[in-house]
Every structure is written in C-alpha cells, then in structure tokens.
JSON list of C-alpha atoms in Angstrom, two decimals:
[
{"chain": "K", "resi": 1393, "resn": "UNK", "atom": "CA", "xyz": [8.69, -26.09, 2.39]},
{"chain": "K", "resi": 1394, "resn": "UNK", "atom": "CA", "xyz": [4.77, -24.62, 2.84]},
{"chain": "K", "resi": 1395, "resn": "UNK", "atom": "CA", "xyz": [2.30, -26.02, 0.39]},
{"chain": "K", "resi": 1396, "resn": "UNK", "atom": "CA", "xyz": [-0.17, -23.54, -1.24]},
{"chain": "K", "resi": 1397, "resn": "UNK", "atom": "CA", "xyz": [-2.54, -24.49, 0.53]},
{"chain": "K", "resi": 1398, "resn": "UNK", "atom": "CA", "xyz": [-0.53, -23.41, 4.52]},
{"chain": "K", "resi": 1399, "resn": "UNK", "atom": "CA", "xyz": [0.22, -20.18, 2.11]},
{"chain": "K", "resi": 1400, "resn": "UNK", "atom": "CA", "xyz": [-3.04, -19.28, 1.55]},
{"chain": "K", "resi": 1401, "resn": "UNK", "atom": "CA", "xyz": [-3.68, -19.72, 4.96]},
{"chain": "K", "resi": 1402, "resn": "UNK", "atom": "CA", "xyz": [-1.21, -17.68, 6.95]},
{"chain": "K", "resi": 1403, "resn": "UNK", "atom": "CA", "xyz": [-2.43, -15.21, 4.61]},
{"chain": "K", "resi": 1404, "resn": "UNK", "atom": "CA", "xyz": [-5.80, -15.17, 5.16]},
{"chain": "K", "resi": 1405, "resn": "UNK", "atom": "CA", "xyz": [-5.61, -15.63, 8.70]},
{"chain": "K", "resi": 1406, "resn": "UNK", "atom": "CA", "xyz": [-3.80, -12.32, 9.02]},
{"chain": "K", "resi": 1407, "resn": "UNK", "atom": "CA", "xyz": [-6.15, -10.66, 6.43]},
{"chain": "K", "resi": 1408, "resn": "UNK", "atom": "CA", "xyz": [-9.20, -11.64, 8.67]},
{"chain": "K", "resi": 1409, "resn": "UNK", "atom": "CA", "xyz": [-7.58, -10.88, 11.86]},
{"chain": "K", "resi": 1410, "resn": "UNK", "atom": "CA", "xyz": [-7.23, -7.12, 11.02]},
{"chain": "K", "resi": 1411, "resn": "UNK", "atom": "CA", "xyz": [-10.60, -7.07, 9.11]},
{"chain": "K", "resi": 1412, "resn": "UNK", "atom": "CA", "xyz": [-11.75, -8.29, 13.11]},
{"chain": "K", "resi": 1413, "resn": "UNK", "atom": "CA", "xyz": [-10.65, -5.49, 14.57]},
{"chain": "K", "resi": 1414, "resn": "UNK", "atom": "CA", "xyz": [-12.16, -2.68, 11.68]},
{"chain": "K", "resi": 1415, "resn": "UNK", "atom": "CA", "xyz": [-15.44, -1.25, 11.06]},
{"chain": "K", "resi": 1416, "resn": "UNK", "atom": "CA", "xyz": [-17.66, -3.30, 9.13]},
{"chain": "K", "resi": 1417, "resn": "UNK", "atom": "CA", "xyz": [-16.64, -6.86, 10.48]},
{"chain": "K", "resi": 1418, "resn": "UNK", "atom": "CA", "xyz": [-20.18, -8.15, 10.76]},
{"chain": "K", "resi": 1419, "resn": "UNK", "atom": "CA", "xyz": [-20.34, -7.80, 6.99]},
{"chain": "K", "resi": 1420, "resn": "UNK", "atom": "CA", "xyz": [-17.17, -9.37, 6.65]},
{"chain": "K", "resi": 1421, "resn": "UNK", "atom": "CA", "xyz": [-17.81, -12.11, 8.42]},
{"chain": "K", "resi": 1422, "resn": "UNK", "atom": "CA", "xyz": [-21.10, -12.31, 6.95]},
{"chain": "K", "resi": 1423, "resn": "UNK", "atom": "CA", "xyz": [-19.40, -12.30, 3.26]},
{"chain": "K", "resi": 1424, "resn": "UNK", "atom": "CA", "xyz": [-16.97, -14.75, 3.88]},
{"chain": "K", "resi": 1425, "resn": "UNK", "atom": "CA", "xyz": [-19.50, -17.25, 5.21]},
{"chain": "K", "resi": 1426, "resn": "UNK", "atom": "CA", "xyz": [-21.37, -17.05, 1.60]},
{"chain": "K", "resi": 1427, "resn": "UNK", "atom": "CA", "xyz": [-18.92, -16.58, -0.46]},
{"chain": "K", "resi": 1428, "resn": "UNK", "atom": "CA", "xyz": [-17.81, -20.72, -1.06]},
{"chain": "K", "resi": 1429, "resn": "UNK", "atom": "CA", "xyz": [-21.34, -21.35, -1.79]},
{"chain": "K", "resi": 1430, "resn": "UNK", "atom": "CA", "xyz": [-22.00, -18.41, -3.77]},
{"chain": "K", "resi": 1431, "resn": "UNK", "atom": "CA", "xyz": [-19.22, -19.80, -6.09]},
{"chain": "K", "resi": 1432, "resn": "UNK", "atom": "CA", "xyz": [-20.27, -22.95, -6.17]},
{"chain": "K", "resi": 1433, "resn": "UNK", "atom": "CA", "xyz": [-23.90, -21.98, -7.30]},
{"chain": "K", "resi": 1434, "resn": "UNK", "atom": "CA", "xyz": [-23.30, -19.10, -9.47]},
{"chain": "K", "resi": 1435, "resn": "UNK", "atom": "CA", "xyz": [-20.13, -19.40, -10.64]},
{"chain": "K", "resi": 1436, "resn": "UNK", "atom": "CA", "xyz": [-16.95, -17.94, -10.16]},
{"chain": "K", "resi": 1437, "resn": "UNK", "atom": "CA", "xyz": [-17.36, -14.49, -12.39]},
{"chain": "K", "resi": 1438, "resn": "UNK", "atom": "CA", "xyz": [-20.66, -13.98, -11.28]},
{"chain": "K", "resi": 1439, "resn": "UNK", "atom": "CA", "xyz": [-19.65, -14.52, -7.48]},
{"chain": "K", "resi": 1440, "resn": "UNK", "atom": "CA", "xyz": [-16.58, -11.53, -7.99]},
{"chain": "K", "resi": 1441, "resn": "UNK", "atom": "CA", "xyz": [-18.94, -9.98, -9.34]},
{"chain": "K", "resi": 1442, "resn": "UNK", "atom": "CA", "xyz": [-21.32, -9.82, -7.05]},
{"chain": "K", "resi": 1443, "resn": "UNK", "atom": "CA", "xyz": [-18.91, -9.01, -4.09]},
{"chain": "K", "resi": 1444, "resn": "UNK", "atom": "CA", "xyz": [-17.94, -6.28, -6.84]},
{"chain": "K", "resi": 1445, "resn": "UNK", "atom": "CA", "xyz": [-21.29, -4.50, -6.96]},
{"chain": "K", "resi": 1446, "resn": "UNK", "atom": "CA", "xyz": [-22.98, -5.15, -3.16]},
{"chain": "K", "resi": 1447, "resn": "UNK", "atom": "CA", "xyz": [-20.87, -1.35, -2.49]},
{"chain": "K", "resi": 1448, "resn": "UNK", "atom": "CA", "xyz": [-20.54, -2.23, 1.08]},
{"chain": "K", "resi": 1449, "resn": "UNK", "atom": "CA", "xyz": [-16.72, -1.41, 1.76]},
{"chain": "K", "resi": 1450, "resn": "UNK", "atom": "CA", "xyz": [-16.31, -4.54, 4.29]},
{"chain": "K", "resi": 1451, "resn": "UNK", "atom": "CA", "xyz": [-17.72, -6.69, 1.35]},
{"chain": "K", "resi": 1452, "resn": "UNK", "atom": "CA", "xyz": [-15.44, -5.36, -1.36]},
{"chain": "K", "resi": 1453, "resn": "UNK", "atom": "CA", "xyz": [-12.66, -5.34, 1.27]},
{"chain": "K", "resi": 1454, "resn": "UNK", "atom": "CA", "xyz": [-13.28, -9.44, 1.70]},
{"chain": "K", "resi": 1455, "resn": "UNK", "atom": "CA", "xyz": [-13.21, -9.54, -2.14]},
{"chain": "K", "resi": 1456, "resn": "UNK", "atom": "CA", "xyz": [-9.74, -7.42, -2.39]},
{"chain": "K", "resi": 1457, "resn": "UNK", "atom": "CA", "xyz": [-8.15, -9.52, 0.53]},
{"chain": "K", "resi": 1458, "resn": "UNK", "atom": "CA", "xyz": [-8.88, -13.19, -1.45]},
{"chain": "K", "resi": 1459, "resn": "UNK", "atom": "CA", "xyz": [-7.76, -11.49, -4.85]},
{"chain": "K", "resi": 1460, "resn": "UNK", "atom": "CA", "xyz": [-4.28, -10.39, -2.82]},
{"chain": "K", "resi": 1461, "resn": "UNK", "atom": "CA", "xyz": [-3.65, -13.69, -0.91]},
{"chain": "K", "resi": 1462, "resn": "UNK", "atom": "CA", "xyz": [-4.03, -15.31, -4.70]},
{"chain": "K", "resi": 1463, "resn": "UNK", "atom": "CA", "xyz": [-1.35, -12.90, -5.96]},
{"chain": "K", "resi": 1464, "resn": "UNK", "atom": "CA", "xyz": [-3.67, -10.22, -7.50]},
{"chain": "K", "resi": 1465, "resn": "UNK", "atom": "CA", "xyz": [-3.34, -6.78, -6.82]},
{"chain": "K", "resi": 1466, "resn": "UNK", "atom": "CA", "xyz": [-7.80, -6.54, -5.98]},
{"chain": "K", "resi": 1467, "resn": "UNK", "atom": "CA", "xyz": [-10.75, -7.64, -6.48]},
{"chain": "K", "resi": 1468, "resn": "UNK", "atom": "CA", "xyz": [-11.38, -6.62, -10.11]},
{"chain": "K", "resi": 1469, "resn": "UNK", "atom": "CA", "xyz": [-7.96, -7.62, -11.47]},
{"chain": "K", "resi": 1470, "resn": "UNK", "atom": "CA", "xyz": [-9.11, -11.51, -10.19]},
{"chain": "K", "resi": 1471, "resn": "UNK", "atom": "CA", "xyz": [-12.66, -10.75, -11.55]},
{"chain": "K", "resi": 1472, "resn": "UNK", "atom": "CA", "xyz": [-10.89, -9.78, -15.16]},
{"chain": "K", "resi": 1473, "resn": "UNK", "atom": "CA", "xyz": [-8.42, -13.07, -15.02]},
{"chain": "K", "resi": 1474, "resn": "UNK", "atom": "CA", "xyz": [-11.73, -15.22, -14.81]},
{"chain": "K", "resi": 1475, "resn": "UNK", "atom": "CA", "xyz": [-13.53, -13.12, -17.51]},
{"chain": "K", "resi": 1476, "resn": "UNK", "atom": "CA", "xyz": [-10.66, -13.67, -20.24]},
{"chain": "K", "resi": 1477, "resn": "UNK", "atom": "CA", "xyz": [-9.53, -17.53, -18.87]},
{"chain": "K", "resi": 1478, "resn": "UNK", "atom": "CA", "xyz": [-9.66, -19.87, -20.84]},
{"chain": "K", "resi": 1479, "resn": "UNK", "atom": "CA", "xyz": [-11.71, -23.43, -19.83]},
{"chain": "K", "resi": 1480, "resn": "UNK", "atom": "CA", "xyz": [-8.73, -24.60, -17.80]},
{"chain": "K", "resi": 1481, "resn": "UNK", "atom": "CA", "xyz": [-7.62, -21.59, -16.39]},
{"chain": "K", "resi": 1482, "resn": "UNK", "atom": "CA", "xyz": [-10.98, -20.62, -15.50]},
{"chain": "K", "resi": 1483, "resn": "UNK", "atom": "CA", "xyz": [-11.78, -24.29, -13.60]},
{"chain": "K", "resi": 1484, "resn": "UNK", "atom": "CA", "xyz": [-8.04, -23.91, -12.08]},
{"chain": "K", "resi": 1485, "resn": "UNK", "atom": "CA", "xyz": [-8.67, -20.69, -10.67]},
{"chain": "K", "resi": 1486, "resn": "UNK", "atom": "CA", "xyz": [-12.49, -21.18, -9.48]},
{"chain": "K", "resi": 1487, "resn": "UNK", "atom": "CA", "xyz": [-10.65, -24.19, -7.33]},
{"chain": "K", "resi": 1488, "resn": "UNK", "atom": "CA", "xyz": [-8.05, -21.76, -5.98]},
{"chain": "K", "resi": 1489, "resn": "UNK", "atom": "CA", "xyz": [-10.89, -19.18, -5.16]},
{"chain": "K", "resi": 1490, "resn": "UNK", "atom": "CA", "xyz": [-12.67, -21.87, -3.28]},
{"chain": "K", "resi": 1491, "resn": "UNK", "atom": "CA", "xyz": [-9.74, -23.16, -1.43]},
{"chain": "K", "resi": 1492, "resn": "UNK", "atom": "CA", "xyz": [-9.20, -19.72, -0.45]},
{"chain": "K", "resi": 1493, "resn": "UNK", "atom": "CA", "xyz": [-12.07, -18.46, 0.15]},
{"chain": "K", "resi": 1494, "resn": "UNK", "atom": "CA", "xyz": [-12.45, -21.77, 2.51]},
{"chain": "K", "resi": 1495, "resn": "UNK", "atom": "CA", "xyz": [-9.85, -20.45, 4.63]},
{"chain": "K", "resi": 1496, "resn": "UNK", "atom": "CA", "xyz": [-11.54, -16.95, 5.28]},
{"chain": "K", "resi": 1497, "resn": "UNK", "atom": "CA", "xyz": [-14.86, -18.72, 6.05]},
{"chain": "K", "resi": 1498, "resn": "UNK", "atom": "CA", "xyz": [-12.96, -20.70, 8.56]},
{"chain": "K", "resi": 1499, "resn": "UNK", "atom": "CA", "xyz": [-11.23, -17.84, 10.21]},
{"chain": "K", "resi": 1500, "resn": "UNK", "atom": "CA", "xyz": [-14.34, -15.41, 10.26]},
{"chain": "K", "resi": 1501, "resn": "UNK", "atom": "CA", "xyz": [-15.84, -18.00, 12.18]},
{"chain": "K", "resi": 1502, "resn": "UNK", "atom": "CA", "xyz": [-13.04, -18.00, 14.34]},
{"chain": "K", "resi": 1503, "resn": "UNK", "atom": "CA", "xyz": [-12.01, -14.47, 15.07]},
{"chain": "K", "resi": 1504, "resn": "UNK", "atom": "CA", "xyz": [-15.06, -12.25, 14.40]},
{"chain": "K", "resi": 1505, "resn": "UNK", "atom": "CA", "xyz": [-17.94, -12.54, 16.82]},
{"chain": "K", "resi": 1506, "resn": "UNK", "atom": "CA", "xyz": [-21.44, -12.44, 15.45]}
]
C-alpha cells in the first residue's frame, strides 16, 4: 500500500517529465519553482488564481497538471473547490496543494534544464 503522499508523486513525476520534453518548459519549470511560495504568501485562491490569469499555456498547463494529480479534472475546477470550502476544507486542501505542488518543484528541478 502507497501513501498519498508516493501517489502524488508518481504522478507528478510523470506530469513533469512530459511537460520536459514540450514547448514552454522554461516556464514550467519556472512556475513550479514559485508556486509553494506563492501559496504560502498569498494564499491558496489567490495563487490558482494567479496561475489562472498569467495566459502563458506552460503556466496554466502546471496549474491543470497539480489540479489532475489531486483528482480534479483542471485548474479552475481546484480554483472553485477552494472558493466555496469551507475553513477546514479550505486549510486541508491548501496542505494538499503544497504537498503537491512540492513534488513538481522537486522534479522541475530535476528533469528540466534551465
């Protein structure tokens, strides 16, 4: 039995390897390096939302591959679960997005040259 956690990261390990090999993977990469801090200092709705509205495709790409490794179809279903959460929910899933979004940083680093 796989924790969540080993989930998450098989998952986002094959997420980032293809986004390596695409157009765009500078921005990626670039994304997924800001994206735990950019959490952490504005928030998790604010964060999605931001990905949301930078309307580069690798950066809404990133967004859509965390938002499917957690189980959501993209980027904006994720970014309407933490709009209508409630205090727990919200707290739950900004530590899930984090964790997550932890592994991409991690794997960006690894696979996609700067």
């Amino acid at each position: 039995m796989r924790t969540r956690s080993q989930v998450w990261a098989q998952k986002a390990y094959e997420k980032v390897r293809e986004a390596a090999k695409g157009e765009g993977r500078g921005e990626y990469r670039d994304m997924a390096l800001k994206l735990p801090v950019l959490v952490r200092q504005a928030g998790l709705s604010q964060a999605l939302a931001f990905v949301d509205s930078r309307g580069k495709e690798a950066h809404k790409a990133l967004g859509n591959d965390l938002a499917q490794v957690l189980g959501y179809r993209d980027l904006r279903e994720l970014a309407e679960a933490a709009r209508e959460a409630e205090l727990l929910q919200y707290l739950r899933l900004t530590r899930e997005v984090l964790a997550a979004a932890e592994w991409f940083k991690r794997f960006a680093q690894a696979l996609i040259e700067e």
